[in-house]
GROMACS .gro file of C-alpha atoms in nm:
model
  271
    1MET     CA    1  -1.981   0.539  -2.456
    2VAL     CA    2  -1.929   0.802  -2.692
    3GLY     CA    3  -1.871   0.683  -3.046
    4GLN     CA    4  -1.875   1.003  -3.235
    5TRP     CA    5  -1.899   1.369  -3.169
    6GLN     CA    6  -1.884   1.734  -3.328
    7VAL     CA    7  -1.756   2.016  -3.158
    8GLY     CA    8  -1.857   2.367  -3.305
    9GLY     CA    9  -1.854   2.737  -3.203
   10GLY     CA   10  -2.160   2.927  -3.128
   11ALA     CA   11  -2.337   2.711  -2.900
   12LEU     CA   12  -2.302   2.745  -2.508
   13LEU     CA   13  -2.421   2.500  -2.237
   14ALA     CA   14  -2.673   2.597  -2.035
   15THR     CA   15  -2.589   2.752  -1.667
   16GLY     CA   16  -2.502   2.438  -1.457
   17ILE     CA   17  -2.448   2.194  -1.725
   18SER     CA   18  -2.101   2.084  -1.789
   19ASP     CA   19  -1.922   1.931  -2.082
   20PRO     CA   20  -1.912   1.533  -2.032
   21LEU     CA   21  -1.585   1.517  -2.225
   22LYS     CA   22  -1.390   1.797  -2.031
   23PHE     CA   23  -1.176   1.764  -1.704
   24TYR     CA   24  -1.273   2.041  -1.474
   25MET     CA   25  -1.142   2.188  -1.156
   26LYS     CA   26  -1.361   2.321  -0.882
   27ASP     CA   27  -1.266   2.613  -0.698
   28VAL     CA   28  -1.430   2.731  -0.366
   29LYS     CA   29  -1.427   3.093  -0.466
   30ILE     CA   30  -1.467   3.113  -0.851
   31GLY     CA   31  -1.674   2.754  -0.899
   32LEU     CA   32  -1.606   2.504  -1.183
   33TYR     CA   33  -1.353   2.569  -1.487
   34PRO     CA   34  -1.205   2.365  -1.732
   35TYR     CA   35  -0.833   2.240  -1.673
   36GLN     CA   36  -0.580   2.388  -1.890
   37PHE     CA   37  -0.247   2.246  -1.990
   38ASP     CA   38   0.076   2.334  -1.844
   39GLU     CA   39   0.343   2.436  -2.097
   40SER     CA   40   0.629   2.299  -1.929
   41ARG     CA   41   0.495   1.928  -1.871
   42GLY     CA   42   0.209   1.711  -1.979
   43LEU     CA   43  -0.126   1.605  -1.842
   44TRP     CA   44  -0.005   1.281  -1.693
   45PRO     CA   45   0.173   1.440  -1.351
   46ASN     CA   46  -0.217   1.507  -1.258
   47SER     CA   47  -0.352   1.194  -1.435
   48TYR     CA   48  -0.445   1.057  -1.088
   49ALA     CA   49  -0.712   1.361  -1.050
   50LEU     CA   50  -0.854   1.234  -1.374
   51PHE     CA   51  -0.964   0.907  -1.223
   52ALA     CA   52  -1.190   1.014  -0.941
   53PRO     CA   53  -1.258   1.347  -0.757
   54VAL     CA   54  -0.925   1.468  -0.567
   55LYS     CA   55  -0.898   1.771  -0.337
   56LEU     CA   56  -0.567   1.966  -0.445
   57ARG     CA   57  -0.389   2.249  -0.323
   58ASN     CA   58  -0.543   2.577  -0.294
   59ASP     CA   59  -0.895   2.476  -0.201
   60ARG     CA   60  -0.938   2.324  -0.569
   61THR     CA   61  -1.132   1.976  -0.628
   62SER     CA   62  -1.065   1.769  -0.952
   63ILE     CA   63  -1.383   1.682  -1.138
   64PRO     CA   64  -1.316   1.380  -1.384
   65PRO     CA   65  -1.478   1.381  -1.741
   66ALA     CA   66  -1.825   1.220  -1.696
   67THR     CA   67  -1.710   0.967  -1.949
   68PHE     CA   68  -1.472   0.839  -1.683
   69THR     CA   69  -1.766   0.814  -1.429
   70HIS     CA   70  -1.972   0.610  -1.690
   71ILE     CA   71  -1.671   0.375  -1.772
   72LYS     CA   72  -1.624   0.319  -1.400
   73LEU     CA   73  -1.999   0.227  -1.365
   74LEU     CA   74  -1.960  -0.002  -1.639
   75THR     CA   75  -1.693  -0.198  -1.450
   76SER     CA   76  -1.792  -0.197  -1.092
   77GLU     CA   77  -2.162  -0.190  -1.126
   78ALA     CA   78  -2.299  -0.309  -1.455
   79LYS     CA   79  -1.976  -0.577  -1.476
   80LEU     CA   80  -1.967  -0.501  -1.841
   81LEU     CA   81  -1.616  -0.439  -1.857
   82GLU     CA   82  -1.344  -0.619  -1.669
   83HIS     CA   83  -1.074  -0.433  -1.431
   84SER     CA   84  -0.804  -0.608  -1.625
   85VAL     CA   85  -0.909  -0.413  -1.949
   86VAL     CA   86  -0.674  -0.131  -2.062
   87PHE     CA   87  -0.823   0.155  -2.261
   88ARG     CA   88  -0.609   0.450  -2.423
   89CYS     CA   89  -0.701   0.798  -2.295
   90LYS     CA   90  -0.632   1.073  -2.519
   91ALA     CA   91  -0.658   1.465  -2.409
   92MET     CA   92  -0.676   1.744  -2.638
   93GLY     CA   93  -0.691   2.107  -2.536
   94GLN     CA   94  -0.517   2.486  -2.525
   95SER     CA   95  -0.386   2.694  -2.298
   96LYS     CA   96  -0.498   3.048  -2.276
   97ASP     CA   97  -0.383   3.374  -2.153
   98GLN     CA   98  -0.645   3.644  -2.112
   99GLY     CA   99  -0.881   3.468  -2.365
  100LYS     CA  100  -0.577   3.448  -2.626
  101VAL     CA  101  -0.483   3.075  -2.714
  102GLU     CA  102  -0.112   3.034  -2.657
  103TYR     CA  103  -0.122   2.688  -2.764
  104LEU     CA  104  -0.306   2.359  -2.857
  105ARG     CA  105  -0.180   2.014  -2.757
  106GLU     CA  106  -0.273   1.656  -2.770
  107GLU     CA  107  -0.154   1.411  -2.538
  108GLY     CA  108  -0.227   1.033  -2.469
  109PHE     CA  109  -0.151   0.754  -2.217
  110PRO     CA  110  -0.295   0.404  -2.123
  111LEU     CA  111  -0.572   0.373  -1.873
  112PRO     CA  112  -0.602   0.031  -1.706
  113LEU     CA  113  -0.952   0.033  -1.566
  114ARG     CA  114  -0.815  -0.067  -1.219
  115TYR     CA  115  -0.759   0.299  -1.174
  116LEU     CA  116  -1.115   0.370  -1.178
  117VAL     CA  117  -1.251   0.140  -0.937
  118ASP     CA  118  -0.933   0.080  -0.679
  119ASP     CA  119  -0.873   0.345  -0.421
  120ALA     CA  120  -0.560   0.207  -0.286
  121LEU     CA  121  -0.428   0.202  -0.653
  122ARG     CA  122  -0.497   0.530  -0.722
  123GLU     CA  123  -0.342   0.651  -0.392
  124LYS     CA  124  -0.028   0.491  -0.502
  125LEU     CA  125  -0.044   0.643  -0.820
  126GLN     CA  126  -0.096   0.959  -0.661
  127ASP     CA  127   0.226   0.937  -0.445
  128ALA     CA  128   0.432   0.819  -0.722
  129LEU     CA  129   0.341   1.138  -0.915
  130LEU     CA  130   0.377   1.360  -0.628
  131LEU     CA  131   0.716   1.237  -0.569
  132CYS     CA  132   0.813   1.388  -0.925
  133ASP     CA  133   0.667   1.748  -0.816
  134SER     CA  134   0.886   1.725  -0.519
  135THR     CA  135   1.204   1.620  -0.711
  136ALA     CA  136   1.125   1.884  -0.973
  137PHE     CA  137   1.087   2.137  -0.670
  138HIS     CA  138   1.453   2.022  -0.524
  139LEU     CA  139   1.592   2.039  -0.891
  140ARG     CA  140   1.520   2.406  -0.918
  141GLY     CA  141   1.669   2.436  -0.572
  142ALA     CA  142   1.979   2.291  -0.665
  143LEU     CA  143   1.980   2.523  -0.969
  144ARG     CA  144   1.921   2.824  -0.761
  145ARG     CA  145   2.220   2.737  -0.585
  146ILE     CA  146   2.430   2.714  -0.877
  147GLY     CA  147   2.290   3.053  -1.001
  148PHE     CA  148   2.342   3.193  -0.628
  149TYR     CA  149   2.724   3.104  -0.626
  150LEU     CA  150   2.789   3.219  -0.999
  151TYR     CA  151   2.632   3.559  -0.965
  152THR     CA  152   2.644   3.662  -0.598
  153ALA     CA  153   2.962   3.893  -0.523
  154ASN     CA  154   3.004   3.754  -0.180
  155PRO     CA  155   2.811   3.437  -0.156
  156ASP     CA  156   2.978   3.296   0.177
  157ASP     CA  157   2.836   3.632   0.331
  158THR     CA  158   2.509   3.651   0.155
  159GLY     CA  159   2.168   3.453   0.227
  160TRP     CA  160   1.866   3.379   0.066
  161ASP     CA  161   1.603   3.277   0.329
  162THR     CA  162   1.331   3.157   0.096
  163ALA     CA  163   1.570   2.924  -0.103
  164GLY     CA  164   1.729   2.806   0.241
  165ILE     CA  165   2.078   2.930   0.124
  166ASN     CA  166   2.296   3.062   0.417
  167PRO     CA  167   1.983   3.161   0.627
  168ARG     CA  168   2.228   3.291   0.907
  169ALA     CA  169   2.441   3.511   0.680
  170PRO     CA  170   2.406   3.865   0.783
  171LYS     CA  171   2.360   4.011   0.456
  172LYS     CA  172   2.049   3.915   0.237
  173ILE     CA  173   2.031   3.898  -0.136
  174GLY     CA  174   1.846   4.135  -0.310
  175ASP     CA  175   1.523   4.132  -0.533
  176LEU     CA  176   1.723   4.209  -0.860
  177ALA     CA  177   1.965   3.945  -0.810
  178ARG     CA  178   1.695   3.688  -0.721
  179ALA     CA  179   1.530   3.772  -1.052
  180ASP     CA  180   1.848   3.728  -1.222
  181ILE     CA  181   1.920   3.383  -1.086
  182ASP     CA  182   1.544   3.263  -1.138
  183ASN     CA  183   1.572   3.398  -1.509
  184TRP     CA  184   1.905   3.190  -1.542
  185VAL     CA  185   1.717   2.891  -1.380
  186ARG     CA  186   1.431   2.930  -1.649
  187HIS     CA  187   1.684   2.961  -1.921
  188THR     CA  188   1.856   2.621  -1.862
  189GLU     CA  189   1.499   2.439  -1.905
  190ALA     CA  190   1.596   2.193  -1.676
  191GLY     CA  191   1.250   2.143  -1.554
  192ILE     CA  192   1.089   2.091  -1.886
  193TYR     CA  193   1.392   1.867  -1.951
  194PHE     CA  194   1.316   1.646  -1.650
  195TRP     CA  195   0.932   1.618  -1.724
  196SER     CA  196   0.990   1.554  -2.079
  197ALA     CA  197   1.255   1.245  -1.951
  198MET     CA  198   0.947   1.131  -1.741
  199ASP     CA  199   0.707   1.066  -2.033
  200ALA     CA  200   0.803   0.775  -2.162
  201PRO     CA  201   0.845   0.604  -1.829
  202PHE     CA  202   0.512   0.703  -1.711
  203GLN     CA  203   0.375   0.511  -2.027
  204GLU     CA  204   0.531   0.195  -1.865
  205PHE     CA  205   0.460   0.274  -1.515
  206ILE     CA  206   0.089   0.332  -1.508
  207ILE     CA  207   0.050  -0.017  -1.659
  208ARG     CA  208   0.337  -0.188  -1.453
  209LEU     CA  209   0.187  -0.031  -1.142
  210ALA     CA  210  -0.158  -0.198  -1.216
  211ASP     CA  211  -0.043  -0.532  -1.288
  212GLU     CA  212   0.295  -0.631  -1.101
  213ASP     CA  213   0.383  -0.599  -0.738
  214SER     CA  214   0.339  -0.242  -0.640
  215ASP     CA  215   0.676  -0.234  -0.431
  216GLU     CA  216   0.881  -0.357  -0.729
  217ALA     CA  217   0.699  -0.111  -0.981
  218ALA     CA  218   0.763   0.185  -0.728
  219ASN     CA  219   1.115   0.100  -0.698
  220TRP     CA  220   1.159   0.115  -1.069
  221TRP     CA  221   0.960   0.427  -1.072
  222ARG     CA  222   1.200   0.590  -0.828
  223ARG     CA  223   1.486   0.478  -1.047
  224GLN     CA  224   1.335   0.659  -1.344
  225VAL     CA  225   1.291   0.973  -1.130
  226ARG     CA  226   1.632   0.968  -1.007
  227VAL     CA  227   1.791   0.915  -1.373
  228ALA     CA  228   1.568   1.214  -1.510
  229ALA     CA  229   1.656   1.455  -1.233
  230LYS     CA  230   2.036   1.390  -1.254
  231GLY     CA  231   2.016   1.395  -1.650
  232ALA     CA  232   1.818   1.740  -1.589
  233PHE     CA  233   2.071   1.882  -1.358
  234GLY     CA  234   2.350   1.795  -1.615
  235LYS     CA  235   2.226   1.954  -1.894
  236ALA     CA  236   2.167   2.267  -1.681
  237ARG     CA  237   2.515   2.264  -1.533
  238GLU     CA  238   2.647   2.327  -1.903
  239TYR     CA  239   2.482   2.677  -1.867
  240ALA     CA  240   2.741   2.750  -1.581
  241HIS     CA  241   3.058   2.701  -1.832
  242GLU     CA  242   3.397   2.659  -1.699
  243SER     CA  243   3.572   2.871  -1.421
  244GLU     CA  244   3.697   2.819  -1.049
  245ARG     CA  245   3.351   3.010  -0.952
  246ALA     CA  246   3.149   2.786  -1.180
  247TYR     CA  247   3.305   2.474  -1.052
  248ARG     CA  248   3.226   2.589  -0.680
  249ALA     CA  249   2.862   2.657  -0.794
  250VAL     CA  250   2.810   2.313  -0.945
  251ILE     CA  251   2.921   2.147  -0.640
  252GLU     CA  252   2.711   2.308  -0.410
  253GLY     CA  253   2.414   2.266  -0.643
  254GLU     CA  254   2.487   1.888  -0.693
  255GLY     CA  255   2.547   1.812  -0.314
  256TYR     CA  256   2.208   1.964  -0.252
  257LEU     CA  257   2.026   1.759  -0.518
  258THR     CA  258   2.208   1.434  -0.435
  259TYR     CA  259   2.109   1.498  -0.053
  260GLN     CA  260   1.735   1.550  -0.134
  261LEU     CA  261   1.736   1.267  -0.374
  262ASN     CA  262   1.866   1.026  -0.127
  263GLN     CA  263   1.613   1.150   0.139
  264MET     CA  264   1.330   1.111  -0.109
  265LEU     CA  265   1.432   0.800  -0.310
  266GLY     CA  266   1.682   0.629  -0.076
  267LYS     CA  267   2.043   0.606  -0.143
  268GLU     CA  268   2.128   0.487  -0.477
  269ALA     CA  269   2.260   0.160  -0.518
  270LYS     CA  270   2.650   0.125  -0.573
  271ILE     CA  271   2.696  -0.140  -0.861
   0.00000   0.00000   0.00000
């Protein structure tokens, strides 16, 4: 266990030696590199990759900090720590662009030790967090539909194949129009709102999933995802303002989002 350490510039690790406190990614082409924070969301959506090596998209594999591996050994082999113990993980890091530091960040969340030793539990956590990725993807698709019906002159006669909008239409949307719509979607910051809205629920969910009936915890999590997605959409729709064209655009986007949420999360219970 590390009780105290000091970090300073001017000293490089020898080739082949990785920092035991860093979270790495391993790429089949470029090798090992430190994980960097994403400006639009926290570290927790990828927390399942912190607890054990995980194969990710684009031929990457997560390499957890060596301290996590050490804690796992203390729990599963040395039996010096109980599975029920909950530590708190604190991550500090930065994001760079061509060597220039863009921002620094500190983030923390609970770490029930069961996640280090229970493969099935980690898979359930991964499934729950990937559900957020899918929801964010479809939220963006819903907002693209608002932008499409807002800013396309003849939307019924125009298609956007990659967005799944009117794929059979004879005319296709141009590159400039696509860029304008995507700029509008970014301007709404709906994605940032969605991920921020899920921060607090995650702090609770990661403990509930380890302690409670997993189905009950998963159902609770799906409800939080739906609330966050609808809240983000509601904030973003304000950027459409009010007009007959905007009314239709919002209806198209909302219908798409509702359908996708029902497909992923099940239909919302009526009270």
